[in-house]
Every structure is written in structure tokens, then in C-alpha cells.
Tab-separated table of C-alpha atoms and ligand atoms in Angstrom:
chain	number	residue	atom	x	y	z
A	9	MET	CA	124.674	116.443	112.499
A	10	GLN	CA	127.690	118.601	113.343
A	11	ASP	CA	130.801	119.110	111.252
A	12	THR	CA	133.851	119.843	113.379
A	13	PHE	CA	136.741	122.106	112.370
A	14	ASP	CA	139.834	123.665	113.847
A	15	TYR	CA	139.054	126.846	111.911
A	16	LEU	CA	135.821	127.834	110.262
A	17	ILE	CA	135.957	130.766	107.849
A	18	ILE	CA	132.619	132.482	107.275
A	19	GLY	CA	132.572	134.039	103.795
A	20	ASN	CA	134.389	132.962	100.625
A	21	GLY	CA	135.004	136.530	99.563
A	22	LEU	CA	138.239	138.445	99.302
A	23	ALA	CA	139.209	138.128	102.968
A	24	GLY	CA	138.044	134.531	103.498
A	25	LEU	CA	139.795	133.247	100.378
A	26	GLN	CA	143.027	135.184	100.928
A	27	LEU	CA	143.119	133.862	104.496
A	28	ALA	CA	142.399	130.278	103.420
A	29	LEU	CA	145.023	130.424	100.678
A	30	LYS	CA	147.739	131.650	103.002
A	31	LEU	CA	146.835	129.051	105.639
A	32	SER	CA	146.976	126.336	102.949
A	33	LYS	CA	150.510	127.322	101.971
A	34	ASP	CA	151.874	127.231	105.516
A	35	PRO	CA	153.085	123.789	106.756
A	36	PHE	CA	152.222	124.918	110.322
A	37	PHE	CA	148.519	124.444	109.516
A	38	GLU	CA	148.853	121.192	107.518
A	39	SER	CA	147.097	119.113	110.145
A	40	TYR	CA	144.339	121.675	110.823
A	41	LYS	CA	140.863	120.944	109.525
A	42	ILE	CA	139.608	124.142	107.925
A	43	GLY	CA	136.115	124.841	106.576
A	44	LEU	CA	134.907	127.724	104.391
A	45	ILE	CA	131.224	128.443	104.538
A	46	ASP	CA	129.270	130.677	102.157
A	47	PRO	CA	125.812	130.495	100.555
A	48	SER	CA	127.245	131.803	97.261
A	49	ASP	CA	129.191	129.518	94.919
A	50	LYS	CA	131.035	132.620	93.582
A	51	THR	CA	130.572	131.767	89.909
A	52	GLU	CA	129.958	135.341	88.776
A	53	ASN	CA	132.313	138.232	88.234
A	54	ASP	CA	130.768	140.448	90.901
A	55	LYS	CA	133.715	142.870	91.241
A	56	THR	CA	136.912	144.189	89.745
A	57	TRP	CA	139.656	144.688	92.308
A	58	SER	CA	142.403	147.188	91.655
A	59	PHE	CA	145.343	148.143	93.822
A	60	TRP	CA	148.864	149.518	93.615
A	61	GLU	CA	151.939	147.568	94.600
A	62	LYS	CA	155.691	147.555	94.184
A	63	GLY	CA	157.116	145.000	91.755
A	64	GLU	CA	155.853	141.445	91.644
A	65	GLY	CA	152.903	140.390	93.760
A	66	LYS	CA	151.349	137.210	95.139
A	67	PHE	CA	148.351	137.434	92.850
A	68	ASP	CA	150.102	138.226	89.560
A	69	ASP	CA	148.843	134.939	88.029
A	70	VAL	CA	145.327	136.391	87.930
A	71	VAL	CA	146.130	140.026	87.167
A	72	GLU	CA	144.164	141.149	84.118
A	73	LYS	CA	146.080	144.341	83.371
A	74	VAL	CA	148.914	146.456	84.795
A	75	TRP	CA	149.381	150.215	84.352
A	76	HIS	CA	152.481	152.294	85.081
A	77	THR	CA	150.895	155.729	84.714
A	78	ALA	CA	147.866	157.324	86.395
A	79	LYS	CA	145.870	160.328	85.246
A	80	PHE	CA	144.047	162.908	87.365
A	81	GLU	CA	141.702	165.496	85.843
A	82	SER	CA	139.672	168.339	87.288
A	83	PRO	CA	138.242	171.540	85.848
A	84	THR	CA	141.534	173.276	86.747
A	85	ILE	CA	144.318	170.705	86.453
A	86	SER	CA	145.305	167.731	84.342
A	87	LEU	CA	148.036	165.440	85.661
A	88	ARG	CA	149.910	162.453	84.238
A	89	LEU	CA	151.602	160.652	87.102
A	90	PRO	CA	154.288	158.039	86.359
A	91	LEU	CA	153.966	155.458	89.122
A	92	LYS	CA	157.771	154.874	89.300
A	93	GLU	CA	158.502	151.744	91.360
A	94	TYR	CA	154.761	151.092	91.796
A	95	SER	CA	152.246	149.715	89.335
A	96	TYR	CA	148.456	149.643	89.381
A	97	LYS	CA	146.962	146.186	88.870
A	98	THR	CA	143.468	144.904	88.216
A	99	ILE	CA	142.015	141.497	88.997
A	100	ARG	CA	138.590	140.267	87.914
A	101	ALA	CA	136.972	138.744	91.006
A	102	ILE	CA	135.852	135.633	89.109
A	103	ASP	CA	139.471	134.836	88.142
A	104	PHE	CA	140.530	135.252	91.771
A	105	TYR	CA	137.687	133.018	93.041
A	106	ASN	CA	138.444	130.239	90.515
A	107	TRP	CA	142.218	130.393	90.969
A	108	THR	CA	141.971	130.300	94.773
A	109	LYS	CA	139.305	127.609	94.873
A	110	ASN	CA	141.345	125.409	92.488
A	111	GLN	CA	144.330	125.562	94.820
A	112	LEU	CA	142.237	124.890	97.931
A	113	SER	CA	140.213	122.053	96.409
A	114	ILE	CA	143.299	119.823	96.138
A	115	LYS	CA	144.037	120.210	99.854
A	116	ASP	CA	142.579	117.360	101.936
A	117	ASN	CA	142.290	119.496	105.065
A	118	PHE	CA	140.097	122.201	103.410
A	119	SER	CA	136.387	121.888	102.660
A	120	PHE	CA	133.826	124.208	101.111
A	121	ILE	CA	130.347	124.272	102.639
A	122	SER	CA	127.351	125.833	100.944
A	123	ASP	CA	125.339	127.324	103.786
A	124	SER	CA	124.383	130.665	105.274
A	125	VAL	CA	125.477	131.311	108.854
A	126	GLN	CA	122.692	132.564	111.094
A	127	THR	CA	124.451	132.895	114.402
A	128	ILE	CA	127.440	131.797	116.458
A	129	GLU	CA	127.131	130.373	119.948
A	130	GLU	CA	130.539	131.193	121.296
A	131	ASN	CA	132.380	128.870	123.584
A	132	ALA	CA	135.792	127.186	123.891
A	133	ILE	CA	134.433	125.155	120.978
A	134	SER	CA	131.999	127.464	119.232
A	135	LYS	CA	128.806	126.310	117.576
A	136	VAL	CA	128.111	127.915	114.220
A	137	ILE	CA	124.469	127.664	113.272
A	138	GLY	CA	123.728	127.618	109.569
A	139	LEU	CA	120.457	127.462	107.660
A	140	LYS	CA	121.120	123.864	106.618
A	141	ASN	CA	123.393	122.503	109.319
A	142	ASN	CA	125.344	123.237	112.493
A	143	TYR	CA	129.130	123.255	112.720
A	144	SER	CA	131.660	123.470	115.505
A	145	ALA	CA	135.066	125.091	115.461
A	146	ASN	CA	137.910	125.961	117.814
A	147	HIS	CA	138.153	129.363	116.194
A	148	VAL	CA	135.901	131.217	113.767
A	149	PHE	CA	137.003	133.866	111.227
A	150	ASP	CA	133.902	135.830	110.414
A	151	SER	CA	133.578	138.190	107.441
A	152	ARG	CA	129.970	139.212	108.171
A	153	ILE	CA	129.540	142.874	109.073
A	154	PRO	CA	128.593	143.206	112.780
A	155	LYS	CA	124.907	144.136	113.150
A	156	GLU	CA	125.992	146.982	115.465
A	157	PHE	CA	127.414	148.765	112.418
A	158	ARG	CA	123.899	149.687	111.232
A	159	LEU	CA	122.528	150.081	114.777
A	160	HIS	CA	125.185	152.553	115.990
A	161	LEU	CA	125.689	154.503	112.786
A	162	SER	CA	124.643	157.823	114.289
A	163	LYS	CA	127.718	157.709	116.560
A	164	HIS	CA	130.185	157.370	113.678
A	165	THR	CA	131.007	158.969	110.352
A	166	LEU	CA	129.900	157.067	107.275
A	167	ILE	CA	130.733	158.086	103.732
A	168	HIS	CA	129.308	155.878	101.005
A	169	GLN	CA	131.741	155.077	98.228
A	170	HIS	CA	129.014	154.263	95.737
A	171	PHE	CA	129.411	153.692	92.055
A	172	LYS	CA	128.139	152.157	88.896
A	173	GLY	CA	130.399	151.157	86.028
A	174	TRP	CA	130.124	149.782	82.521
A	175	LEU	CA	132.690	147.580	80.864
A	176	ILE	CA	132.314	148.783	77.318
A	177	GLU	CA	133.643	147.793	73.921
A	178	THR	CA	133.939	150.011	70.868
A	179	ASP	CA	134.442	149.084	67.189
A	180	THR	CA	137.189	151.616	66.661
A	181	PRO	CA	140.209	152.503	68.857
A	182	SER	CA	138.867	154.873	71.539
A	183	PHE	CA	141.053	154.508	74.632
A	184	GLN	CA	144.707	154.958	75.508
A	185	PRO	CA	145.532	151.790	77.442
A	186	ASP	CA	148.912	153.043	78.705
A	187	ALA	CA	147.370	155.070	81.578
A	188	PHE	CA	144.330	154.652	83.798
A	189	THR	CA	142.276	157.541	85.199
A	190	MET	CA	142.218	157.563	88.993
A	191	MET	CA	139.805	160.491	89.183
A	192	ASP	CA	138.229	162.833	86.647
A	193	TYR	CA	136.306	165.610	88.373
A	194	ARG	CA	135.105	167.355	85.222
A	195	PHE	CA	131.719	165.627	85.529
A	196	GLN	CA	130.868	166.357	89.152
A	197	TYR	CA	127.335	165.837	90.422
A	198	ARG	CA	126.288	169.167	91.919
A	199	ASP	CA	128.809	170.167	94.612
A	200	SER	CA	129.700	166.662	95.700
A	201	THR	CA	132.845	164.538	95.701
A	202	SER	CA	132.019	162.606	92.540
A	203	PHE	CA	134.279	161.593	89.682
A	204	ILE	CA	134.818	159.294	86.726
A	205	TYR	CA	137.263	156.358	87.087
A	206	VAL	CA	138.560	154.648	83.946
A	207	LEU	CA	140.443	151.388	83.501
A	208	PRO	CA	141.347	151.102	79.801
A	209	PHE	CA	142.131	147.411	79.131
A	210	SER	CA	142.844	147.980	75.431
A	211	GLU	CA	142.205	150.569	72.724
A	212	THR	CA	138.663	149.242	72.369
A	213	LYS	CA	137.748	148.039	75.861
A	214	ALA	CA	137.477	149.952	79.158
A	215	LEU	CA	135.704	149.929	82.491
A	216	ILE	CA	134.187	153.349	83.134
A	217	GLU	CA	132.719	154.057	86.536
A	218	TYR	CA	130.973	157.037	88.054
A	219	THR	CA	131.947	157.139	91.729
A	220	PHE	CA	130.793	159.183	94.705
A	221	PHE	CA	132.380	159.667	98.134
A	222	THR	CA	129.284	161.172	99.760
A	223	PRO	CA	127.093	160.918	102.872
A	224	PHE	CA	124.125	160.313	100.516
A	225	THR	CA	123.354	157.908	97.669
A	226	VAL	CA	121.725	158.644	94.291
A	227	GLU	CA	119.299	157.042	91.829
A	228	ILE	CA	120.813	154.638	89.305
A	229	GLN	CA	120.194	156.978	86.337
A	230	VAL	CA	122.541	159.600	87.836
A	231	TYR	CA	125.541	157.290	87.326
A	232	GLU	CA	124.374	156.264	83.856
A	233	GLU	CA	123.821	159.837	82.668
A	234	ALA	CA	127.296	160.813	83.844
A	235	ILE	CA	128.960	157.851	82.113
A	236	LYS	CA	127.108	158.670	78.865
A	237	GLU	CA	128.134	162.325	79.153
A	238	TYR	CA	131.746	161.325	79.756
A	239	LEU	CA	131.799	158.931	76.789
A	240	ASN	CA	130.274	161.554	74.577
A	241	GLN	CA	132.055	164.720	75.701
A	242	ALA	CA	135.437	163.561	77.008
A	243	LEU	CA	136.056	160.680	74.613
A	244	ASN	CA	133.805	161.446	71.614
A	245	ILE	CA	132.438	157.909	71.669
A	246	GLU	CA	128.941	157.444	70.309
A	247	ALA	CA	128.711	153.728	69.484
A	248	TYR	CA	129.617	151.146	72.103
A	249	LYS	CA	128.484	147.853	73.545
A	250	ILE	CA	128.048	147.313	77.310
A	251	LEU	CA	129.682	143.964	78.123
A	252	GLU	CA	129.246	143.993	81.925
A	253	THR	CA	128.059	146.322	84.664
A	254	GLU	CA	129.472	146.782	88.149
A	255	VAL	CA	127.726	148.450	91.074
A	256	GLY	CA	128.928	148.876	94.616
A	257	ASN	CA	128.595	150.737	97.862
A	258	ILE	CA	131.705	150.451	100.000
A	259	PRO	CA	131.492	151.828	103.557
A	260	MET	CA	134.168	154.451	104.251
A	261	THR	CA	133.815	154.787	107.985
A	262	ASP	CA	135.458	155.216	111.378
A	263	PHE	CA	133.185	152.563	112.924
A	264	PRO	CA	135.376	150.489	115.332
A	265	PHE	CA	134.933	147.051	113.716
A	266	TRP	CA	137.864	145.757	115.798
A	267	ASP	CA	135.746	146.036	118.963
A	268	TYR	CA	133.790	143.002	117.771
A	269	HIS	CA	136.596	140.435	117.936
A	270	THR	CA	136.153	137.981	120.763
A	271	LYS	CA	138.379	135.261	122.150
A	272	ASN	CA	137.061	132.651	119.743
A	273	VAL	CA	135.738	134.759	116.863
A	274	THR	CA	137.943	137.071	114.795
A	275	LYS	CA	136.212	139.462	112.436
A	276	ILE	CA	137.870	139.699	109.023
A	277	GLY	CA	137.414	141.663	105.776
A	278	THR	CA	134.891	144.486	105.655
A	279	GLY	CA	133.454	143.118	108.911
A	280	GLY	CA	136.879	143.402	110.563
A	281	GLY	CA	137.545	146.974	109.405
A	282	TRP	CA	139.983	145.907	106.682
A	283	ILE	CA	138.655	148.482	104.217
A	284	LYS	CA	140.673	151.661	104.616
A	285	GLY	CA	138.266	154.316	105.863
A	286	SER	CA	139.630	157.140	103.724
A	287	THR	CA	139.970	155.265	100.411
A	288	GLY	CA	137.636	152.245	100.295
A	289	TYR	CA	140.572	150.124	99.089
A	290	SER	CA	141.101	146.792	100.812
A	291	PHE	CA	142.864	144.325	98.511
A	292	LYS	CA	146.410	145.034	99.746
A	293	HIS	CA	145.302	145.727	103.317
A	294	THR	CA	143.703	142.283	103.291
A	295	GLU	CA	147.004	140.712	102.222
A	296	LYS	CA	148.855	142.482	105.045
A	297	ASN	CA	146.201	141.753	107.666
A	298	VAL	CA	146.068	138.070	106.733
A	299	ALA	CA	149.868	137.856	107.102
A	300	ARG	CA	149.749	139.589	110.509
A	301	LEU	CA	146.865	137.427	111.693
A	302	ILE	CA	148.690	134.203	110.791
A	303	ALA	CA	151.943	135.426	112.372
A	304	ASN	CA	149.986	136.200	115.567
A	305	ILE	CA	148.463	132.709	115.689
A	306	LYS	CA	151.854	131.098	115.136
A	307	SER	CA	153.403	133.061	117.977
A	308	GLY	CA	150.557	132.216	120.348
A	309	LYS	CA	148.979	135.705	120.358
A	310	PRO	CA	145.305	136.550	119.781
A	311	PRO	CA	144.845	136.589	115.973
A	312	SER	CA	143.773	140.241	115.818
A	313	LYS	CA	146.593	141.633	117.982
A	314	ASN	CA	148.261	144.836	116.703
A	315	MET	CA	146.311	144.773	113.488
A	316	PHE	CA	146.041	148.565	113.141
A	317	LYS	CA	148.143	151.651	113.717
A	318	LYS	CA	146.205	154.213	115.733
A	319	LYS	CA	147.645	157.305	114.039
A	320	PHE	CA	146.300	156.231	110.622
A	321	LYS	CA	142.860	155.587	112.095
A	322	PHE	CA	142.993	159.125	113.486
A	323	TYR	CA	143.960	160.587	110.094
A	324	ASP	CA	141.154	158.627	108.413
A	325	LYS	CA	138.689	159.949	110.985
A	326	ILE	CA	139.630	163.567	110.239
A	327	PHE	CA	139.478	163.054	106.484
A	328	LEU	CA	136.051	161.381	106.751
A	329	LYS	CA	134.818	164.256	108.894
A	330	VAL	CA	135.866	166.793	106.228
A	331	LEU	CA	134.173	164.765	103.490
A	332	HIS	CA	131.060	164.415	105.611
A	333	ASP	CA	130.730	168.043	106.703
A	334	GLU	CA	132.155	169.778	103.615
A	335	ASN	CA	131.688	167.295	100.804
A	336	GLU	CA	132.166	169.967	98.122
A	337	LYS	CA	135.828	170.269	99.210
A	338	GLY	CA	136.646	166.794	97.802
A	339	VAL	CA	137.859	168.063	94.461
A	340	TRP	CA	140.194	170.620	96.098
A	341	ILE	CA	141.536	167.973	98.514
A	342	PHE	CA	142.350	165.476	95.773
A	343	GLU	CA	143.799	168.163	93.472
A	344	ARG	CA	146.191	169.133	96.258
A	345	PHE	CA	146.904	165.542	97.289
A	346	TYR	CA	147.859	164.421	93.772
A	347	SER	CA	149.655	167.589	92.670
A	348	LYS	CA	151.671	168.440	95.799
A	349	ASN	CA	153.013	165.033	96.870
A	350	SER	CA	155.252	162.441	95.281
A	351	ILE	CA	153.693	159.142	94.218
A	352	ARG	CA	155.934	157.349	96.680
A	353	THR	CA	154.791	159.465	99.661
A	354	MET	CA	151.122	159.220	98.636
A	355	PHE	CA	151.132	155.449	98.230
A	356	ARG	CA	153.191	154.906	101.385
A	357	PHE	CA	150.759	157.148	103.287
A	358	LEU	CA	147.702	155.299	101.962
A	359	ASP	CA	149.434	151.987	102.679
A	360	GLU	CA	149.948	153.204	106.269
A	361	GLU	CA	153.732	152.937	106.003
A	362	THR	CA	154.829	156.579	106.376
A	363	ARG	CA	156.973	158.077	109.118
A	364	PHE	CA	155.713	161.195	110.903
A	365	SER	CA	157.925	163.487	108.755
A	366	GLU	CA	156.203	162.128	105.613
A	367	ASP	CA	152.785	162.499	107.282
A	368	LEU	CA	153.646	166.157	107.882
A	369	ALA	CA	154.344	166.679	104.167
A	370	ILE	CA	150.890	165.269	103.331
A	371	MET	CA	149.267	167.412	106.050
A	372	LYS	CA	151.023	170.508	104.748
A	373	SER	CA	149.655	169.883	101.258
A	374	LEU	CA	146.098	169.710	102.648
A	375	PHE	CA	146.415	172.439	105.269
A	376	SER	CA	143.126	174.374	105.327
A	377	ILE	CA	140.351	175.629	107.580
A	378	ALA	CA	138.283	172.538	106.688
A	379	PHE	CA	140.934	170.179	108.104
A	380	ILE	CA	141.549	172.347	111.182
A	381	LYS	CA	137.811	172.346	111.952
A	382	ALA	CA	137.585	168.576	111.427
A	383	PHE	CA	140.644	168.027	113.625
A	384	PHE	CA	138.976	169.812	116.559
A	385	LYS	CA	135.615	168.145	115.926
A	386	VAL	CA	137.261	164.724	116.045
A	387	LEU	CA	139.358	165.624	119.072
A	388	PHE	CA	136.418	166.983	121.067
A	389	ARG	CA	133.830	164.631	119.495
A	390	PHE	CA	131.281	167.154	118.273
B	8	LIG	C1	131.929	146.331	93.391
B	8	LIG	C2	133.105	146.502	94.317
B	8	LIG	C3	134.353	146.832	93.795
B	8	LIG	C4	135.443	146.981	94.665
B	8	LIG	N1	136.643	147.317	94.124
B	8	LIG	C5	137.724	147.387	94.924
B	8	LIG	C6	139.007	147.667	94.384
B	8	LIG	O1	139.119	147.945	93.180
B	8	LIG	N2	140.076	147.651	95.201
B	8	LIG	C7	139.958	147.371	96.536
B	8	LIG	O2	140.977	147.320	97.237
B	8	LIG	N3	138.748	147.162	97.081
B	8	LIG	C8	137.638	147.150	96.326
B	8	LIG	N4	136.412	146.913	96.872
B	8	LIG	C9	136.308	146.868	98.351
B	8	LIG	C10	136.677	145.515	98.949
B	8	LIG	O3	137.890	145.076	98.430
B	8	LIG	C11	135.670	144.471	98.656
B	8	LIG	O4	134.446	144.878	99.157
B	8	LIG	C12	136.077	143.089	99.218
B	8	LIG	O5	135.357	142.135	98.505
B	8	LIG	C13	135.840	142.944	100.711
B	8	LIG	O6	136.187	141.645	101.099
B	8	LIG	P1	135.305	140.798	102.109
B	8	LIG	O7	135.864	139.423	102.130
B	8	LIG	O8	135.127	141.512	103.364
B	8	LIG	O9	133.838	140.797	101.460
B	8	LIG	P2	133.283	139.975	100.254
B	8	LIG	O10	134.323	139.801	99.208
B	8	LIG	O11	132.019	140.622	99.871
B	8	LIG	O12	132.977	138.545	100.877
B	8	LIG	C14	132.046	138.336	101.908
B	8	LIG	C15	131.478	136.929	101.706
B	8	LIG	O13	130.690	136.608	102.846
B	8	LIG	C16	129.584	135.866	102.402
B	8	LIG	N5	128.530	135.926	103.414
B	8	LIG	C17	127.749	136.976	103.724
B	8	LIG	N6	126.862	136.620	104.687
B	8	LIG	C18	127.125	135.336	104.993
B	8	LIG	C19	126.545	134.408	105.905
B	8	LIG	N7	125.527	134.758	106.703
B	8	LIG	N8	127.061	133.152	105.952
B	8	LIG	C20	128.103	132.792	105.164
B	8	LIG	N9	128.683	133.635	104.283
B	8	LIG	C21	128.201	134.877	104.196
B	8	LIG	C22	129.184	136.536	101.088
B	8	LIG	O14	128.416	135.663	100.269
B	8	LIG	C23	130.559	136.828	100.487
B	8	LIG	O15	130.992	135.810	99.629
B	8	LIG	C24	135.294	146.790	96.062
B	8	LIG	C25	134.027	146.492	96.556
B	8	LIG	C26	132.947	146.354	95.716
B	8	LIG	C27	131.598	146.043	96.308
């Protein structure tokens, strides 16, 4: 038996659900039959998404906590950074899944399918082969990572953003919930780019993560030892309860995911290169890419047209090269980045919105032999 759709979205994750939600709110797609297919029913809180944005946002209904100040710590500097017109917001994935699914479930033209896609036979009407059933669709949005990513890794730079975090609760007030810690480099693992990240939800509850931006990964106890050390030495906390744990490994890479779009299949999310190579953030990029993709469809263009700006891909490539070849420089890079630039320029740069004059200010703050070497390595591909 075949189920037939105008659009089939593979993956009910961040990208698939943001795309479905935006399609559901646009009268242009009212008569389109849209299916979302995923083997997971998304009933667990498997992630915490955080991002910065200006003013009100589309997902404020599910925002757990908002901060207006960021902290940065290293062995040599300690910064408190007012975010000015920006704020930093956190969403628990489970709240996002439930909120989105509730809105989609009342739409007659949307259906959720519990199945795992095995392959796509592409054609004018593509056949999507699942474990349980086959489906056909005029166009497929696919959030699976292309298999070539693992196969061709040696040709590209890959930095693992890997981390483990504990959501902990204490009996007595232990945190200052007015500011979150973007990076604390006082607990570095050997000479690597590794830091503590803290989201204090209240005086007694915080998510504390030990994060690496490295070409290698580590054993689970390395993260746990660092979190314990941080709790003990930086915060003087001895008694606490672990409410939840979070682990992740986000690819920070210059792999060209966009080469894997075809006429009838558009790659989305991590599989479409929507995670920013130099930061691992994707929540806001997903929102922008979904908007661009839908605007393209409505104006008769291929969905993935003009999705990325080349100059930012080039900057990401250089930054990844530095982190890959001289990983110990991470702390210096981020010290300079956060202390020499305004919040506005930094966020606009990371959001890929800066003009060349602003890019130059960022480059000036990071000017060093490491970046010059990486620039030439990227340019001449060695
Ligand atoms: C623990 C963690 C924390 C993160 N925190 C942040 C953050 O704070 N801020 C930020 O901007 N980014 C963050 N990221 C990065 C990024 O935002 C997320 O990885 C995001 O979920 C990527 O969206 P996605 O839709 O591509 O993938 P996912 O959300 O992982 O969704 C992919 C979906 O595809 C489904 N799927 C897989 N294979 C198949 C198949 N064969 N058939 C059908 N369905 C399939 C999966 O079940 C899954 O539901 C985080 C990532 C992780 C892992």
C-alpha cells in the first residue's frame, strides 16, 4: 500500500517540525497533503536548545528561560556582557515537540507516520521506502545526514562539538540566575578547546555542561570529572541532585551538505548543512532557512536556492582549520572574540548578517599567525 503526499518530511526533529509548522501557517499550502515520517514519537526531552535573538520570537510560548547577560571566564579574564537588544533563550526540546505537534495535529492536511525511511527512489513522483510501508511524494524534505558525510570525511575538516551536561538541583541557593555562562575555560582538558557552559534556571537549578570543540572525543568520565570539579571549586557546591543528563556530539564541519540536494529531494537540518560550522548552533539558522525555503517554493524557484552566503562558509572553513590544526588556541581565540568586539557585531557576525567592514573588525580582533596559516591552507587546499 502506498500513501501519497505533496510533501513528505523525513524527520520530526528541529528542522522537520519548524518546516511543517511554517507550512501549516501559510494559506498557500492549505490544499497540500503533507506527511511527517519518523520512527521516534519524540516523547522524551532529548535536548535543550538555546539561541540569541532580538526582542520577541516565534517560539516564545515554549521558552523556558531568558537571560540578558552572558559571562565569559578564562584563567586570565572574566567578562560580564550585557546582551543589549539581544537576549539568550532556552527551550526544552520536549516542550517544542509537544507544542508543535499539538498545532499540526488539528490540521487535516498534515499526518504523522511512525516509520523509518530506508531509501528514496527519486523520480518526478518519488518513492520513499520505509521499514513498514512505502510512500510517494512530489517533493521530499530529508533531514537524514547524507551517507557521503562519513565516507568523504578525510577530504573535509570535522570538529566534534561534544558534551555531557547535568541538570542539577541544590537544597540551598547556589546559582545566580541573572546571567548564563557562555564559556568558562578555567577547567580545560589538557591543551584543548574545552569549557564549562552553565544555564542557571533559578538559584537552585542549573544545567552544567562540559563541552569540547576538538578533532577527538573523550571517555564519558572526563566530562563528569570536570563538572564535579567545577561544582566543587567554582561554585562550592557539595550536595546536589542530578535531575536529567544531556549528551551530544554536533558536527562542526565544512562538509558541503548542499551538494546533496536534488530536483525532488531537499536536504534539511543537520543533513542540509543548517548547523553553523563554526558554532554548532542551528536553532535560529533553521528558522531563517525554513523561511527562505518556503519563499523559494512560492516564487517557483528550487527550494534550496540561495540558502547560504559563500563568504561566511569561507570564514567558517578558516576557523575550523585553526581549531583542527591548533586546537590549543581556542581559549585565546574566544578571549579575543568576546573581549574585543561588541555584542551586536559578534551576534550579527555569527548570524551571518554583517557587512564586510564589520567582518574586518572581527578579523582584526583575531589577527594572528594561526589564522594567516589557516587562510593559506584553505585557499591552497593543503
Ligand atoms: C544534545 C544537543 C543539544 C543541542 N543544543 C543546541 C542549542 O542549544 N542550540 C542550537 O542552536 N543547536 C543545538 N544543537 C544542534 C542542533 O540544533 C540540533 O542538533 C537540531 O536538533 C538539529 O535539527 P535536525 O532536525 O537536523 O535534527 P534532529 O532534531 O535530530 O531531528 C532529526 C530527526 O530525524 C529522524 N530520523 C533519523 N533517521 C530517520 C529515518 N531513517 N527515517 C525517518 N526519520 C529519521 C530522527 O528520529 C529525528 O527525530 C544541539 C544538538 C544536540 C544533539
